[in-house]
Coordinates of C-alpha atoms in Angstrom, one line a residue:
Chain A
M1 CA 105.9 -149.8 58.9
S2 CA 106.8 -147.9 62.0
A3 CA 103.6 -145.9 61.7
L4 CA 101.7 -149.2 61.9
R5 CA 103.7 -150.3 64.9
A6 CA 102.8 -147.1 66.7
R7 CA 99.1 -147.7 65.9
V8 CA 99.3 -151.2 67.2
I9 CA 100.9 -150.0 70.5
E10 CA 98.3 -147.3 70.8
L11 CA 95.6 -149.9 70.3
Y12 CA 97.1 -152.2 73.0
K13 CA 97.3 -149.3 75.4
Q14 CA 93.7 -148.3 74.8
L15 CA 92.5 -151.9 75.3
Y16 CA 94.7 -152.3 78.4
Y17 CA 93.2 -149.1 79.9
M18 CA 89.6 -150.2 79.2
G19 CA 90.3 -153.7 80.6
K20 CA 90.9 -152.1 84.0
E21 CA 87.2 -151.9 84.6
Y22 CA 86.2 -155.1 82.8
P23 CA 83.3 -156.8 84.8
A24 CA 85.3 -160.1 85.1
G25 CA 88.3 -158.1 86.4
A26 CA 91.5 -156.8 85.0
E27 CA 93.2 -160.0 86.1
W28 CA 91.0 -161.8 83.7
F29 CA 91.2 -159.4 80.8
H30 CA 94.9 -158.4 80.7
P31 CA 96.4 -161.8 80.2
R32 CA 93.9 -162.6 77.4
L33 CA 94.6 -159.2 75.8
K34 CA 98.4 -160.0 75.8
K35 CA 97.8 -163.4 74.4
A36 CA 95.7 -162.1 71.6
F37 CA 98.4 -159.7 70.6
L38 CA 101.2 -162.2 71.0
K39 CA 99.4 -164.6 68.8
N40 CA 99.8 -162.2 65.8
K41 CA 103.3 -161.0 66.6
D42 CA 104.8 -162.6 63.4
V43 CA 102.3 -161.0 61.1
S44 CA 104.2 -158.7 58.7
D45 CA 101.9 -158.1 55.8
P46 CA 100.7 -154.4 56.2
K47 CA 97.3 -155.3 54.8
E48 CA 96.8 -158.0 57.4
I49 CA 98.0 -155.8 60.2
E50 CA 95.5 -153.2 59.0
A51 CA 92.8 -155.8 59.2
L52 CA 93.9 -156.8 62.7
I53 CA 93.9 -153.2 63.9
G54 CA 90.4 -152.9 62.5
R55 CA 89.3 -155.9 64.6
G56 CA 90.9 -154.3 67.6
Q57 CA 88.9 -151.1 67.0
F58 CA 85.7 -153.2 66.7
V59 CA 86.5 -154.9 70.1
I60 CA 86.9 -151.4 71.6
K61 CA 83.5 -150.4 70.3
E62 CA 82.0 -153.6 71.7
I63 CA 83.5 -153.1 75.2
E64 CA 82.3 -149.4 75.2
A65 CA 78.8 -150.6 74.4
L66 CA 79.0 -153.3 77.1
Y67 CA 80.1 -150.8 79.8
M68 CA 77.4 -148.3 78.7
L69 CA 74.6 -150.9 78.8
R70 CA 75.8 -152.3 82.1
K71 CA 75.7 -148.9 83.7
Y72 CA 72.3 -148.0 82.2
R73 CA 70.8 -151.3 83.3
S74 CA 72.0 -151.0 86.8
L75 CA 70.8 -147.4 87.1
K76 CA 67.4 -148.4 85.7
K77 CA 67.1 -151.2 88.1
S78 CA 67.9 -149.1 91.1
Y79 CA 65.9 -146.0 90.2
Y80 CA 63.0 -146.9 88.0
E81 CA 60.2 -149.4 88.3
E82 CA 60.6 -152.4 86.1
P83 CA 58.0 -152.6 83.4
L84 CA 56.2 -155.9 83.3
P85 CA 58.1 -158.7 81.6
L86 CA 56.7 -159.4 78.2
A87 CA 55.0 -162.7 79.0
E88 CA 53.3 -161.2 82.0
A89 CA 52.2 -158.1 80.1
N90 CA 50.7 -160.3 77.4
L91 CA 48.8 -162.3 80.0
V92 CA 47.4 -159.1 81.5
K93 CA 46.3 -157.9 78.0
K94 CA 44.6 -161.3 77.4
I95 CA 42.8 -161.1 80.8
N96 CA 41.6 -157.6 80.1
A97 CA 40.4 -158.5 76.6
N98 CA 38.3 -161.4 78.0
A99 CA 36.9 -159.3 80.8
P100 CA 33.2 -158.6 80.4
Chain B
M1 CA 73.2 -119.0 69.9
S2 CA 76.5 -119.3 71.6
L3 CA 75.7 -120.1 75.2
R4 CA 78.1 -120.6 78.0
V5 CA 77.2 -123.7 79.9
L6 CA 78.2 -124.8 83.4
V7 CA 78.0 -128.5 84.2
G8 CA 78.2 -129.9 87.7
V9 CA 80.1 -133.2 88.3
K10 CA 80.3 -135.1 91.5
R11 CA 82.8 -137.7 92.5
V12 CA 80.8 -140.6 94.0
V13 CA 81.4 -144.3 94.9
D14 CA 81.3 -146.2 91.6
Y15 CA 77.9 -147.6 90.7
A16 CA 79.2 -151.2 90.5
V17 CA 80.6 -151.2 94.0
K18 CA 78.7 -152.9 96.7
V19 CA 78.5 -150.2 99.4
R20 CA 79.1 -151.0 103.0
V21 CA 78.0 -148.9 106.0
R22 CA 80.9 -147.4 108.0
P23 CA 81.3 -148.7 111.5
D24 CA 80.3 -145.3 113.1
H25 CA 77.0 -145.4 111.1
K26 CA 77.5 -141.8 109.8
W27 CA 78.3 -142.6 106.2
V28 CA 79.4 -145.5 103.9
V29 CA 83.0 -146.8 103.6
T30 CA 84.8 -144.7 101.0
D31 CA 88.5 -145.4 101.8
G32 CA 90.1 -147.7 99.2
V33 CA 86.8 -147.9 97.2
K34 CA 86.6 -147.2 93.5
H35 CA 85.1 -143.8 92.7
S36 CA 83.9 -142.4 89.4
M37 CA 81.7 -139.6 88.0
N38 CA 78.1 -139.6 89.1
P39 CA 76.3 -141.3 86.1
F40 CA 73.6 -138.6 86.0
D41 CA 76.4 -135.9 85.8
E42 CA 77.9 -137.9 82.9
I43 CA 74.6 -137.5 81.1
A44 CA 74.8 -133.7 81.8
V45 CA 78.3 -133.4 80.4
E46 CA 77.3 -135.5 77.4
E47 CA 74.3 -133.2 76.7
A48 CA 76.5 -130.1 77.0
V49 CA 79.0 -131.6 74.5
R50 CA 76.2 -132.5 72.1
L51 CA 74.8 -129.0 72.3
K52 CA 78.3 -127.7 71.6
E53 CA 78.6 -130.0 68.6
K54 CA 75.3 -128.5 67.4
K55 CA 76.8 -125.0 67.7
I56 CA 74.2 -123.9 70.3
V57 CA 76.9 -123.8 73.0
S58 CA 80.2 -122.0 72.8
E59 CA 82.0 -123.0 76.0
I60 CA 81.5 -125.7 78.6
V61 CA 82.8 -125.2 82.2
A62 CA 82.8 -128.2 84.5
V63 CA 82.6 -127.6 88.3
S64 CA 83.2 -130.1 91.1
C65 CA 83.1 -129.6 94.8
G66 CA 85.0 -132.1 96.8
P67 CA 88.3 -133.6 98.0
P68 CA 91.5 -133.3 96.0
Q69 CA 90.6 -136.5 94.1
S70 CA 87.7 -134.7 92.6
Q71 CA 90.2 -133.5 90.0
E72 CA 90.2 -136.9 88.4
T73 CA 86.4 -136.6 87.9
L74 CA 87.0 -133.2 86.3
R75 CA 89.6 -134.7 84.0
T76 CA 87.0 -137.2 82.9
A77 CA 84.6 -134.3 82.1
L78 CA 87.4 -132.5 80.2
A79 CA 88.2 -135.7 78.3
M80 CA 84.5 -136.0 77.3
G81 CA 84.6 -132.5 75.9
A82 CA 84.4 -129.8 78.5
D83 CA 86.6 -126.8 77.8
K84 CA 87.7 -125.8 81.3
A85 CA 87.2 -126.9 84.9
I86 CA 86.8 -125.3 88.3
H87 CA 87.6 -127.4 91.3
V88 CA 86.2 -126.1 94.6
E89 CA 88.3 -127.9 97.0
V90 CA 86.9 -129.1 100.3
P91 CA 88.9 -131.4 102.6
A92 CA 87.7 -135.0 102.5
K93 CA 86.6 -134.8 106.1
D94 CA 84.3 -131.9 105.3
A95 CA 83.2 -133.1 101.9
E96 CA 80.9 -135.7 103.3
L97 CA 79.1 -133.0 105.3
L98 CA 78.6 -130.8 102.3
S99 CA 74.9 -130.7 101.5
P100 CA 73.0 -129.6 98.4
I101 CA 72.4 -126.0 99.8
H102 CA 76.2 -125.5 100.0
V103 CA 76.9 -126.9 96.6
A104 CA 74.0 -124.9 95.1
G105 CA 75.4 -121.7 96.7
I106 CA 78.8 -122.5 95.1
I107 CA 77.4 -123.3 91.7
A108 CA 75.1 -120.2 91.7
K109 CA 78.1 -118.0 92.6
I110 CA 80.3 -119.5 89.8
A111 CA 77.4 -119.2 87.3
K112 CA 77.2 -115.4 88.0
D113 CA 81.0 -114.9 88.0
E114 CA 81.5 -116.9 84.7
K115 CA 78.5 -115.2 83.0
I116 CA 76.8 -118.6 82.5
D117 CA 73.6 -118.9 80.3
L118 CA 72.7 -122.5 81.1
V119 CA 73.4 -124.7 84.0
I120 CA 73.1 -128.5 83.4
L121 CA 73.3 -130.8 86.4
G122 CA 72.5 -134.5 87.1
K123 CA 69.1 -134.8 88.7
Q124 CA 70.7 -136.5 91.7
A125 CA 73.9 -138.1 92.8
I126 CA 73.9 -141.9 93.3
D127 CA 75.5 -141.6 96.8
D128 CA 73.2 -139.4 98.8
D129 CA 70.3 -139.3 96.3
S130 CA 69.3 -135.9 97.5
N131 CA 67.8 -134.6 94.2
Q132 CA 67.9 -131.0 95.4
T133 CA 70.9 -129.2 94.0
G134 CA 69.5 -128.2 90.7
Q135 CA 66.3 -126.9 92.2
M136 CA 68.2 -124.9 94.8
V137 CA 70.5 -123.4 92.2
A138 CA 67.5 -122.3 90.2
G139 CA 66.0 -120.8 93.4
L140 CA 69.2 -119.0 94.4
L141 CA 69.6 -117.5 90.9
N142 CA 65.9 -117.0 90.4
W143 CA 66.2 -118.7 87.0
P144 CA 63.6 -121.0 85.4
Q145 CA 64.3 -124.7 85.9
A146 CA 63.6 -127.8 83.8
T147 CA 64.1 -130.8 85.9
F148 CA 64.3 -134.5 84.9
A149 CA 65.0 -133.6 81.2
S150 CA 64.8 -136.4 78.7
E151 CA 65.0 -134.2 75.6
I152 CA 66.4 -130.7 75.0
V153 CA 65.9 -128.7 71.8
Q154 CA 66.4 -125.1 70.8
A155 CA 63.1 -123.2 70.2
D156 CA 61.9 -119.6 70.1
G157 CA 65.1 -118.1 71.6
G158 CA 65.0 -120.5 74.5
L159 CA 64.9 -124.2 75.0
K160 CA 62.1 -126.7 74.7
V161 CA 62.6 -129.4 77.3
T162 CA 60.8 -132.7 77.6
R163 CA 60.5 -133.7 81.3
E164 CA 60.0 -137.2 82.7
I165 CA 57.1 -137.0 85.2
D166 CA 55.0 -139.7 86.9
G167 CA 53.1 -141.6 84.3
G168 CA 54.3 -139.6 81.2
L169 CA 56.1 -136.8 79.7
E170 CA 55.7 -133.0 80.0
V171 CA 57.1 -130.5 77.5
I172 CA 57.9 -127.1 78.7
Q173 CA 59.5 -124.0 77.1
V174 CA 62.1 -122.2 79.2
K175 CA 63.7 -118.8 78.7
L176 CA 67.4 -118.4 79.2
P177 CA 69.3 -118.3 81.5
A178 CA 68.0 -121.5 82.9
V179 CA 68.8 -124.6 85.0
I180 CA 68.3 -128.1 83.6
T181 CA 68.7 -131.4 85.5
T182 CA 69.1 -134.6 83.5
D183 CA 67.2 -137.8 83.6
L184 CA 68.5 -141.3 82.6
R185 CA 67.0 -141.3 79.1
L186 CA 68.4 -137.9 77.9
N187 CA 71.4 -139.5 76.1
Q188 CA 74.0 -142.2 76.2
P189 CA 77.3 -140.7 77.5
R190 CA 80.4 -141.3 75.5
Y191 CA 83.3 -143.1 76.9
A192 CA 86.3 -141.0 77.8
T193 CA 89.1 -142.6 75.7
L194 CA 92.7 -142.8 76.7
P195 CA 94.0 -140.3 74.2
N196 CA 91.3 -137.8 75.2
I197 CA 92.2 -138.2 78.9
M198 CA 95.8 -137.5 78.0
K199 CA 94.8 -134.4 76.0
A200 CA 92.6 -133.3 78.9
K201 CA 95.7 -133.0 81.1
K202 CA 96.6 -129.9 79.1
K203 CA 93.2 -128.2 79.8
P204 CA 93.1 -125.8 82.6
I205 CA 91.7 -126.6 86.1
D206 CA 91.1 -123.6 88.3
K207 CA 91.3 -124.2 92.0
K208 CA 89.1 -122.4 94.4
S209 CA 87.8 -122.7 98.0
P210 CA 84.3 -122.2 99.2
A211 CA 85.6 -119.2 101.2
D212 CA 86.9 -117.6 97.9
L213 CA 83.3 -117.7 96.7
G214 CA 81.8 -116.4 99.9
V215 CA 79.9 -119.6 100.7
D216 CA 79.7 -120.8 104.2
T217 CA 79.9 -124.6 104.3
K218 CA 79.0 -125.0 108.0
P219 CA 76.8 -128.2 108.1
R220 CA 73.1 -127.5 108.5
L221 CA 72.1 -131.1 108.7
E222 CA 73.2 -133.7 111.1
V223 CA 73.4 -137.4 110.0
V224 CA 71.7 -139.3 112.7
S225 CA 72.4 -142.8 111.4
V226 CA 73.2 -144.7 108.2
D227 CA 72.0 -148.3 108.1
E228 CA 71.8 -151.2 105.8
P229 CA 68.3 -152.1 104.5
P230 CA 66.7 -154.9 106.6
V231 CA 67.7 -158.4 105.5
R232 CA 64.8 -160.5 104.1
Q233 CA 64.0 -163.3 106.5
A234 CA 64.4 -166.9 105.3
G235 CA 61.4 -168.8 104.2
A236 CA 60.4 -172.4 105.0
K237 CA 59.0 -175.2 103.0
V238 CA 55.8 -177.1 104.0
A239 CA 54.9 -180.7 103.1
N240 CA 51.2 -180.3 102.7
V241 CA 48.2 -178.1 103.1
E242 CA 47.5 -179.0 106.7
E243 CA 51.0 -177.9 107.7
L244 CA 50.6 -174.7 105.7
V245 CA 47.3 -173.9 107.4
Q246 CA 48.8 -174.6 110.8
K247 CA 51.9 -172.5 110.2
L248 CA 49.8 -169.6 109.0
K249 CA 47.6 -169.9 112.1
E250 CA 50.8 -169.9 114.2
A251 CA 52.0 -166.8 112.5
G252 CA 48.5 -165.2 113.1
R253 CA 47.9 -164.6 109.4
I254 CA 44.5 -166.4 109.4

């Protein structure tokens, strides 16, 4: 039981830490994080706790992916020329195909 | 192969921060602004760690030149998987005058002292956008360079590097020791997790000064002025074609 408790606390710390750079702000993220944990404070079935930790780990992966993508996109926007948007590119293709 | 790799990491204003020009027009506002590791350097660290996971690399040394806070950036590099770090401390006041030639001198000296086989650097920093340090390090050491790498594989006792060039890709074979600079598409850097950052606090950070390494950091360049890009002028709506033609005539366009 205490081993699970330690893992839940570790999960909370990790999410709290990641929330510091959340795009909507830590002030947005932290209260919601706390609420999500408090909502399940009475859960006592080890299997259920395990499942909830699993969900927490999934959220961590999602946030990591979000940060990575955000950084990648902003760098791409500032340093690389944007490729033509799909609709525009298709139009260009069509015009070229019809050209004599 | 068991290469010793040196990666350069720079502490820069975070990519998500809206930069403002400092009132004296010599640099941008850095006080009280969030800083983080230069994203291109993150890619360099990630590549070094991946090469280590493939057993091509035996040890990763991270180097940063900058103010005392650069240590945080080095901790991030250690948390991502670097083995040890060297902090070349430059007071904050002088750090903004540090130019690529100085940093290249420092990195080249450390590369020799530490018996480094491969130097991996970000192609440029997102604050001054110089895109010079890697090339200068290669020049100073007289090592081959593979800039703007988007893929690195081991081949024929050296490395086969795919480079991003205008309008396509170029594949080159480099002998070791060599200098590589990273482009955006080389890899997706991992996130430095909290437990890893805690563990990184136990890894060693060596502190040095440019004088210890025999590098003169006297500024060779003078910043004349730093300015915001010009603001786009507001447009106007016209009611009909006559008005449009008249306005264009007034503006001298037709």
